[in-house]
Amino acid sequence: MTEAFILIPVVLPIVAGLLLEFIRKLNKKTMNLCVVAVLAIEAVLVFMNMGKIGAEVELFELTDNLPIYFKIDNLGIMFAILMVVIWLLAGIFSFEYMKHEDNERRYQGFYLMVLGVLIGLDFAGNLVTFYMFYEMMTITAFPLVIHTGKKEATMAGLKYLYYSLGGAYFALFGFYFVFKYADSLTFTPGGVGINAGSHETLLLICALFMIIGFGVKAGMFPLHAWLTSAHPVAPAPASAVLSGIIVKTGILGTIRVIYYIFGTKFIRGTFVQTVWMSLALLTVLMGSTMAYKEKLLKKRLAYSTVSQISYIMFGLSLLNETAFEGSLLHVLMHGFTKCGLFLAAGAIIYKTGKTKVDELRGIGKEMPIVIWCFTILSITLIGIPPTGGLVSKWYLCMGALKSGIAVFDILGPVILIVSALLTAGYLLPITIQGFFPGDDYDYSGLEHKEPAKTMTIPLIVLTAGAIGVGLFSTPIITYIETILATF
Amino acid sequence: MDFICNFPFFSIMISMFSGIVSAVLSRKAAKWLNLISIWVIWFLSAVLLYYIFGTGEIIVYKMGHFPAPWGNEIRAGLLEAGLALFFCSIMLLSMTGGRKKLMGEVVEEKHNLYYILVDLMLASLLALIYTNDLFTAYVFVEINTISACGLIMIRQNGRTIEAAVRYMIMSLLGSGLLLMGICMLYDITGHLLMSNIRDAVSSIYSAGTYPVPLTVTIILLTCGLAMKSALFPFHTWVADAYGYSTVSSAAILSSLVSKGYIILLIKIIYRVIGFEVYRASHIIDVVFVFGLAGMIMGSISAIRENDIRRMIAYSSVAQIGYIYMGIGLGTRYAMIASIFHILSHAATKSMLFIGAIGLTDVSKGSRHFEELTGSGYRHKIAGITFAVGSLSMVGIPLFSGFISKLLFAQAAVLNTRKMLPALIVLAISTILNAIYFMKTVIRIYTPTEEEGERITMKQEKVYALTCICFIALNIFIGMCSQPIVDWIGAGIDMFA
Amino acid sequence: MNSYVLLIAIFLPILGGILTGVIPFKGRTTRNIFVETVVIITSIIMWAIILNKPQDSIEVLKFTGDLVFAFKMDGLGMIFAGLISSLWPLATLYSFEYMEKEEREGSFFMFYTITYGVTLGISLSGNLMTMYLFYEMLTIVTVPLVLHTLTREAILASRTYLYYSLGGAAFGFIGFIFVLVYGTSLDFVYGGVLDPGKIGDRGNVLLLIYVLAFLGFGVKAAICPFNKWLPQAGVAPTPVTALLHAVAVVKSGAFAIMRITYYSFGPDFLRGTWAQYTVMAIAIFTIIYGSARALKETHFKRRLAYSTIGNLSYILFGVTIMTPLGLFGALCHMVFHAVMKIASFFCAGAVISKTERTYVFELNGLGKHMPMTFGIFTISGLALMGVPGLCGFVSKWYLAEAAVASENVLAYVGIGALLISAILTAVYTMTISVRAFFPGKDFDDSVNSGVKEAGVRMLLPLCIFAVCIIVFGVYSKPLTDLLLSVAMGGM
């Protein structure tokens, strides 16, 4: 029974969020304090769960043979810690930011609920639980997307909803067949036994569907269109967590399905792997190219997410250890980086109202801290040494070369590098223009617009975190190797 | 008992004499005479039926004690007696139900003429049922035609005269063909008594002599009677005739007259040509096809009608199609189904006409659908009668129409070649029936703002009683059909 | 328990209904109390019967030689009867409030209550003859309900309904005849009653007849292309569309198809034949068609009607898999969908009743004024979509499980159709919820001033349904065990 305590991090934010929705008369300061308190407690609880690796809880059976089952393993804890830290920081940021939106209470309520659902997702021990929380996540995150109430926000929100649900249903198709042909639905490192018999092609198709289904959330081509509509229209802190964290659930889903259900042996060398790799690389290139051409700042960052997540997908699709390490490292790194970038963009919008990249000349002089952080984060993302971005890309390229798969072992690294160049192309000019606007700039119009500390401190912490991931990449890789060891 | 053997003869004679006598009677006396004679015949038929049922023998009555094959014969079996009884019942109910209307529609001087015609009609029907002689049958067919024509025309407005003329033309054409057939048959076989003819025909058939004349005879006989009983495509006179004549006339015409000819046809098939020979001639297939066509075309024409009585008249065409389809299926079971449907249809069609009268009465006498809206509320019993009739037509279980459908379908299933067309057309016909009957039922039960005349049961007791009898009859046939089917089966076996 | 009780359960509401129309009540409340009492007593009797499980059949009337009116409660009938008798009292309660605004309540409640008895008659029929009789009667007694508002649309809708239903029954009749001729009896026996000796080599003909009968009875279950009547019938008052056209009438069609497939023709005879592929294809097509048309439809109740068309074909898809698991999935969805759809329709009805707004685009911002109504609507929408934790997921799960187990390629396509329908369902339900709760920044709420939440008599049934949806979503085992045992042929 004491094992049930691992579920408190799941339940607490959901309950807190619900209470927040229904208790109407709450003063803003009190509300913010409550939110921060919940987030902090949450972080502590998750860290405590680190010590409880291996604990499992079965709640009840949804229907015959479909138990709702939680288990804490290395992979789950890693994701959970990432999520909870980012959530806390973005949450603090939002107190100031949301002052210029309405309905803060509704926002914070759903913000908390989504966290609880995500933790539940991380701790899910079998496919059923994972799927259930996946659907819940789509639904609870929806109000965050459409929060501003503008027409384009509503349209983007609905697009998000339908694409996400569609992706979930693709995965569900595969799920139905896995239920029948697999030994169990529980996530077992290395995969559960699949009794394909004569239905091997059928099951491979199912695996592909599940990859595409989860890939929707991860913004993989061809079902990525929602991401670039939804992430920009949400309020900045929401965009941050959408791009930084929620897309990672697609990654988590893919890892769980391929590495913990089907098992890499089942997929390796089949058409599934080929299709997967192709789609991932295609998205990498496409995302970077679109980002390069995009003029709206938040949308540019959204395309960047599309591209970066497919780095991770590519790494996973190679099905070897080095690439896996690169992917997971990239998960952490991208989480911190993209979140920070979005928060910076949010700060810019909050203080100046400017949304387009061309308008940002000279902004570095107005908001130095913000733009410095932006710069450091950009460099990390591009992968210029000695930042963490390089390490993860290095492992990915190494993994590709080692994999021995025809064509892709060269093509992969090439595209990754091209994309890195493009990344530089779409991120650095902002910094450069920001600090060095050029001679024809009207310097007299500059004002000091640094935002409040509640906005800048999280930003700085995130930047530090991004650098930290790079510096401490070796211990992190070691940790990831413990995950791999279980396979 | 010997005395009972006279009953068939008595039935025919009583009816005929009342007709003749009514010529000199006053209107009221004629009416009472008519009523009494029908009741008497009803009783006679009931006793006869009971007797034959008890003894299981066929009564053969030689007219004038001349032995066959020179004399004339009357033959009564289970089927004939029962049919006579049934027809009397229907005639009774139709006359009673439509009597009030009759008063209004027909000119006073003509009333006793009307009763004469009805008596003659009944006489000829009974004769057709009972006779065993082909030529006598023909004579009474002609008497029937004339009295039917008179019944149509009795209202004496332009429409009815035109309808009567049309009817005459078609009918006499049919009679002509019938006569030719009879003559040819006499030529080949040398007999006029039905049983004798049958023996002769079967020997001709097995010997293989006269194949062509035999076939032609069969064709002529069938066509002639088909024309007279309004099988498609010889049905165009029906709508006018039933639509514009008086109510009782319409009821009697549609229920009894056409059925008389069909019964004669069945008699000819069994007792003159012989069932096997008839089947071998493939005329039966043609009959089947036309029966199917009638089922569909009759209903389609009914859908297009805007006048309630013409609609019911076209419905008759469809129902006659059912009966011919049954004959066309060519099995004993199918024949039982057809005869059952004769009974069922007779009961239902009269009911519909009587019900329609009540509805038109409360709609300012108009028969068009716009004015009939809501009439079900204004004249409750008429509405219920019409509704029950419609449900029976559509084939809802509990009513007689369902049993007919059931019997036809079962018969069809047992016949491999003709099964699918029969079943599909049966289903389509149900749908078509549903369309026009149910539409009308909805219409008469759609309340309207307008206040029309209202008639309650108390005001028209006799009418209400008639309606209730009809409904009871329909439900009785619908629910207790097994004895009836058994009786028909036994009757057919005796028939041959 | 003596089987005579079955007769009481069936004929009490029929009688009570007739009395409702005939007795001149002093006031609306008196009539309502009378009606609700009759309905509740019948439901109690029905539940007592279900719990006591009388085994024998009771023969009421011998029609002709082989045709007998008999009633019997077996597993399948028990499920359907249990479902109907649970929903009817709640629906009646709801309709009291709704019908206050309409006229001629007397005749309405008369036919409404009679329909209850007739539907129970269908579920408790012991053989094909009895079921056919009550099936036709169901059409007849529901026509006045569709006709009720007496507008031009209502008259046309009732005609369409009548023609389609009677026409469908006419084709169903052909199937009935064939079972009569080629089967050992007309009784409902699990596994079918066809006599292989009698069939001989006419197997193909029988398959054709089965397809015709499927299409015929399927008219009431709104399969393509015979579903035109259902959206048109949306013109009737909401209690009619909700209970009858989402639950009683259409489920009777599905029930009839279950009977002829599993209890008359028999799944072993049909499985693997071209007949099975045909009917499965029809069901799959209807699933997509219904959901797609719902998307295009902007009239609120008609949208839900198209949704019903799609969902009914989920049930039929389960039936056409022709295995016990398939029947099981179908039964689950029959029960769960009834609850979900009746909740949706009642929400729609509450909205129409309180605001007179019938089109989806008029619903902006109403979530604030009618939070419970739209909240429950959202729950039912999520359930229809198949979100885990609500009952829709469970029934879809079992349908898919049956399809996967059948190893029939067309069934796999069917699973795809189910999921495509799920996303379409998401679109057409969520747009309504989003409009209601998130009307957008520029929305001027003054158009909604004066809109009040629905009254208790409407909300109480709604809440009960919502609770059921959630409870069955997480704890359905006792019910599903029962359904599974019925599907396997047990009592």
Short mmCIF file of N, CA, C and O in Angstrom, two decimals, chain A residues 141-148 152-164 216-217 224-243 246-247 298-299 301-303 306 342:
data_model
loop_
_atom_site.label_atom_id
_atom_site.label_comp_id
_atom_site.label_asym_id
_atom_site.label_seq_id
_atom_site.Cartn_x
_atom_site.Cartn_y
_atom_site.Cartn_z
N ALA A 141 -4.62 19.83 -22.06
CA ALA A 141 -3.73 20.87 -22.59
C ALA A 141 -4.46 21.79 -23.56
O ALA A 141 -4.02 22.90 -23.82
N PHE A 142 -5.57 21.31 -24.06
CA PHE A 142 -6.32 22.09 -25.06
C PHE A 142 -6.68 23.50 -24.59
O PHE A 142 -6.47 24.47 -25.33
N PRO A 143 -7.21 23.65 -23.38
CA PRO A 143 -7.56 25.02 -22.97
C PRO A 143 -6.37 25.95 -22.91
O PRO A 143 -6.53 27.17 -23.04
N LEU A 144 -5.17 25.38 -22.72
CA LEU A 144 -3.99 26.24 -22.69
C LEU A 144 -3.73 26.82 -24.07
O LEU A 144 -3.35 27.98 -24.21
N VAL A 145 -3.98 25.99 -25.09
CA VAL A 145 -3.71 26.46 -26.44
C VAL A 145 -4.67 27.57 -26.85
O VAL A 145 -4.27 28.58 -27.40
N ILE A 146 -5.93 27.40 -26.53
CA ILE A 146 -6.90 28.38 -27.03
C ILE A 146 -7.12 29.51 -26.04
O ILE A 146 -8.04 30.30 -26.19
N HIS A 147 -6.25 29.59 -25.07
CA HIS A 147 -6.51 30.50 -23.96
C HIS A 147 -6.84 31.92 -24.34
O HIS A 147 -7.71 32.56 -23.77
N THR A 148 -6.10 32.46 -25.31
CA THR A 148 -6.28 33.89 -25.57
C THR A 148 -7.64 34.20 -26.14
O THR A 148 -8.08 35.34 -26.10
N GLU A 152 -7.90 32.96 -34.25
CA GLU A 152 -6.88 32.05 -34.76
C GLU A 152 -6.43 31.10 -33.67
O GLU A 152 -6.04 29.96 -33.96
N ALA A 153 -6.56 31.54 -32.41
CA ALA A 153 -6.21 30.63 -31.33
C ALA A 153 -7.19 29.49 -31.27
O ALA A 153 -6.81 28.33 -31.09
N THR A 154 -8.47 29.81 -31.42
CA THR A 154 -9.47 28.75 -31.38
C THR A 154 -9.26 27.78 -32.54
O THR A 154 -9.31 26.56 -32.36
N MET A 155 -9.01 28.33 -33.73
CA MET A 155 -8.80 27.43 -34.88
C MET A 155 -7.58 26.55 -34.64
O MET A 155 -7.61 25.35 -34.91
N ALA A 156 -6.50 27.18 -34.16
CA ALA A 156 -5.29 26.40 -33.91
C ALA A 156 -5.52 25.36 -32.84
O ALA A 156 -5.03 24.23 -32.92
N GLY A 157 -6.31 25.75 -31.83
CA GLY A 157 -6.58 24.80 -30.76
C GLY A 157 -7.34 23.59 -31.25
O GLY A 157 -7.02 22.45 -30.91
N LEU A 158 -8.35 23.86 -32.09
CA LEU A 158 -9.11 22.74 -32.62
C LEU A 158 -8.23 21.85 -33.49
O LEU A 158 -8.32 20.63 -33.44
N LYS A 159 -7.35 22.50 -34.28
CA LYS A 159 -6.43 21.72 -35.12
C LYS A 159 -5.56 20.83 -34.23
O LYS A 159 -5.37 19.64 -34.51
N TYR A 160 -5.04 21.41 -33.16
CA TYR A 160 -4.24 20.64 -32.21
C TYR A 160 -5.02 19.45 -31.70
O TYR A 160 -4.54 18.32 -31.67
N LEU A 161 -6.27 19.72 -31.30
CA LEU A 161 -7.09 18.68 -30.71
C LEU A 161 -7.28 17.53 -31.69
O LEU A 161 -7.08 16.36 -31.34
N TYR A 162 -7.65 17.89 -32.92
CA TYR A 162 -7.99 16.83 -33.87
C TYR A 162 -6.77 16.05 -34.30
O TYR A 162 -6.80 14.83 -34.40
N TYR A 163 -5.64 16.77 -34.54
CA TYR A 163 -4.43 16.05 -34.90
C TYR A 163 -3.99 15.13 -33.77
O TYR A 163 -3.64 13.98 -33.99
N SER A 164 -4.03 15.65 -32.55
CA SER A 164 -3.58 14.84 -31.42
C SER A 164 -4.46 13.62 -31.24
O SER A 164 -3.98 12.50 -31.04
N VAL A 216 2.78 12.16 -34.30
CA VAL A 216 1.97 13.36 -34.50
C VAL A 216 2.29 14.35 -33.39
O VAL A 216 2.52 15.53 -33.61
N LYS A 217 2.30 13.80 -32.14
CA LYS A 217 2.59 14.68 -31.01
C LYS A 217 4.00 15.22 -31.13
O LYS A 217 4.31 16.32 -30.68
N HIS A 224 2.43 17.13 -38.88
CA HIS A 224 3.05 18.06 -37.97
C HIS A 224 2.39 19.42 -37.99
O HIS A 224 2.79 20.32 -37.25
N ALA A 225 1.41 19.60 -38.87
CA ALA A 225 0.93 20.95 -39.15
C ALA A 225 0.32 21.64 -37.93
O ALA A 225 0.33 22.86 -37.81
N TRP A 226 -0.17 20.84 -37.02
CA TRP A 226 -0.82 21.45 -35.86
C TRP A 226 0.19 22.20 -35.00
O TRP A 226 -0.14 23.21 -34.36
N LEU A 227 1.38 21.65 -34.98
CA LEU A 227 2.36 22.17 -34.04
C LEU A 227 2.68 23.62 -34.34
O LEU A 227 2.71 24.49 -33.45
N THR A 228 2.88 23.90 -35.61
CA THR A 228 3.27 25.25 -35.95
C THR A 228 2.10 26.21 -35.88
O THR A 228 2.31 27.42 -35.87
N SER A 229 0.88 25.70 -35.82
CA SER A 229 -0.24 26.61 -35.57
C SER A 229 -0.45 26.81 -34.09
O SER A 229 -0.76 27.90 -33.63
N ALA A 230 -0.33 25.70 -33.34
CA ALA A 230 -0.73 25.75 -31.94
C ALA A 230 0.30 26.42 -31.05
O ALA A 230 -0.04 27.21 -30.18
N HIS A 231 1.57 26.09 -31.26
CA HIS A 231 2.55 26.62 -30.33
C HIS A 231 2.62 28.15 -30.35
O HIS A 231 2.73 28.78 -29.30
N PRO A 232 2.56 28.77 -31.51
CA PRO A 232 2.66 30.23 -31.48
C PRO A 232 1.46 30.93 -30.83
O PRO A 232 1.63 31.96 -30.21
N VAL A 233 0.26 30.39 -30.99
CA VAL A 233 -0.89 31.15 -30.51
C VAL A 233 -1.10 31.04 -29.01
O VAL A 233 -1.84 31.83 -28.43
N ALA A 234 -0.49 30.05 -28.40
CA ALA A 234 -0.69 29.92 -26.96
C ALA A 234 0.09 31.03 -26.25
O ALA A 234 1.03 31.57 -26.81
N PRO A 235 -0.30 31.31 -25.02
CA PRO A 235 0.51 32.25 -24.25
C PRO A 235 1.92 31.71 -24.11
O PRO A 235 2.12 30.49 -24.07
N ALA A 236 2.88 32.58 -24.02
CA ALA A 236 4.28 32.16 -24.09
C ALA A 236 4.67 31.05 -23.12
O ALA A 236 5.35 30.11 -23.53
N PRO A 237 4.33 31.15 -21.86
CA PRO A 237 4.74 30.05 -20.98
C PRO A 237 4.12 28.72 -21.42
O PRO A 237 4.73 27.66 -21.29
N ALA A 238 2.89 28.79 -21.96
CA ALA A 238 2.27 27.56 -22.45
C ALA A 238 3.02 27.06 -23.68
O ALA A 238 3.26 25.86 -23.82
N SER A 239 3.39 27.98 -24.57
CA SER A 239 4.17 27.56 -25.73
C SER A 239 5.46 26.89 -25.28
O SER A 239 5.89 25.90 -25.88
N ALA A 240 6.03 27.47 -24.24
CA ALA A 240 7.29 26.92 -23.76
C ALA A 240 7.12 25.47 -23.36
O ALA A 240 7.88 24.60 -23.75
N VAL A 241 6.09 25.20 -22.55
CA VAL A 241 5.94 23.82 -22.11
C VAL A 241 5.41 22.93 -23.23
O VAL A 241 5.70 21.74 -23.29
N LEU A 242 4.64 23.51 -24.14
CA LEU A 242 4.18 22.70 -25.26
C LEU A 242 5.37 22.23 -26.09
O LEU A 242 5.52 21.07 -26.41
N SER A 243 6.22 23.19 -26.42
CA SER A 243 7.37 22.85 -27.25
C SER A 243 8.45 22.12 -26.49
O SER A 243 9.18 21.34 -27.06
N ILE A 246 5.65 18.87 -23.85
CA ILE A 246 4.56 18.03 -24.30
C ILE A 246 4.92 17.27 -25.57
O ILE A 246 4.53 16.12 -25.75
N VAL A 247 5.71 17.87 -26.44
CA VAL A 247 6.12 17.11 -27.62
C VAL A 247 6.95 15.91 -27.22
O VAL A 247 6.99 14.91 -27.92
N LYS A 298 7.69 33.39 -32.81
CA LYS A 298 7.24 32.17 -32.13
C LYS A 298 7.04 31.04 -33.13
O LYS A 298 7.28 29.87 -32.83
N LYS A 299 6.60 31.39 -34.31
CA LYS A 299 6.40 30.34 -35.30
C LYS A 299 7.74 29.79 -35.75
O LYS A 299 7.87 28.60 -36.02
N LEU A 301 10.33 29.53 -33.88
CA LEU A 301 10.74 28.61 -32.83
C LEU A 301 9.95 27.30 -32.91
O LEU A 301 10.47 26.22 -32.62
N ALA A 302 8.67 27.40 -33.34
CA ALA A 302 7.87 26.18 -33.46
C ALA A 302 8.43 25.27 -34.54
O ALA A 302 8.57 24.07 -34.36
N TYR A 303 8.79 25.85 -35.68
CA TYR A 303 9.39 25.04 -36.73
C TYR A 303 10.69 24.44 -36.25
O TYR A 303 11.06 23.30 -36.60
N VAL A 306 9.91 21.38 -34.46
CA VAL A 306 9.61 20.28 -35.38
C VAL A 306 10.91 19.61 -35.81
O VAL A 306 11.05 18.39 -35.80
N PHE A 342 11.53 30.10 -25.82
CA PHE A 342 10.14 30.58 -25.85
C PHE A 342 9.89 31.59 -24.74
O PHE A 342 9.15 32.57 -24.93
#
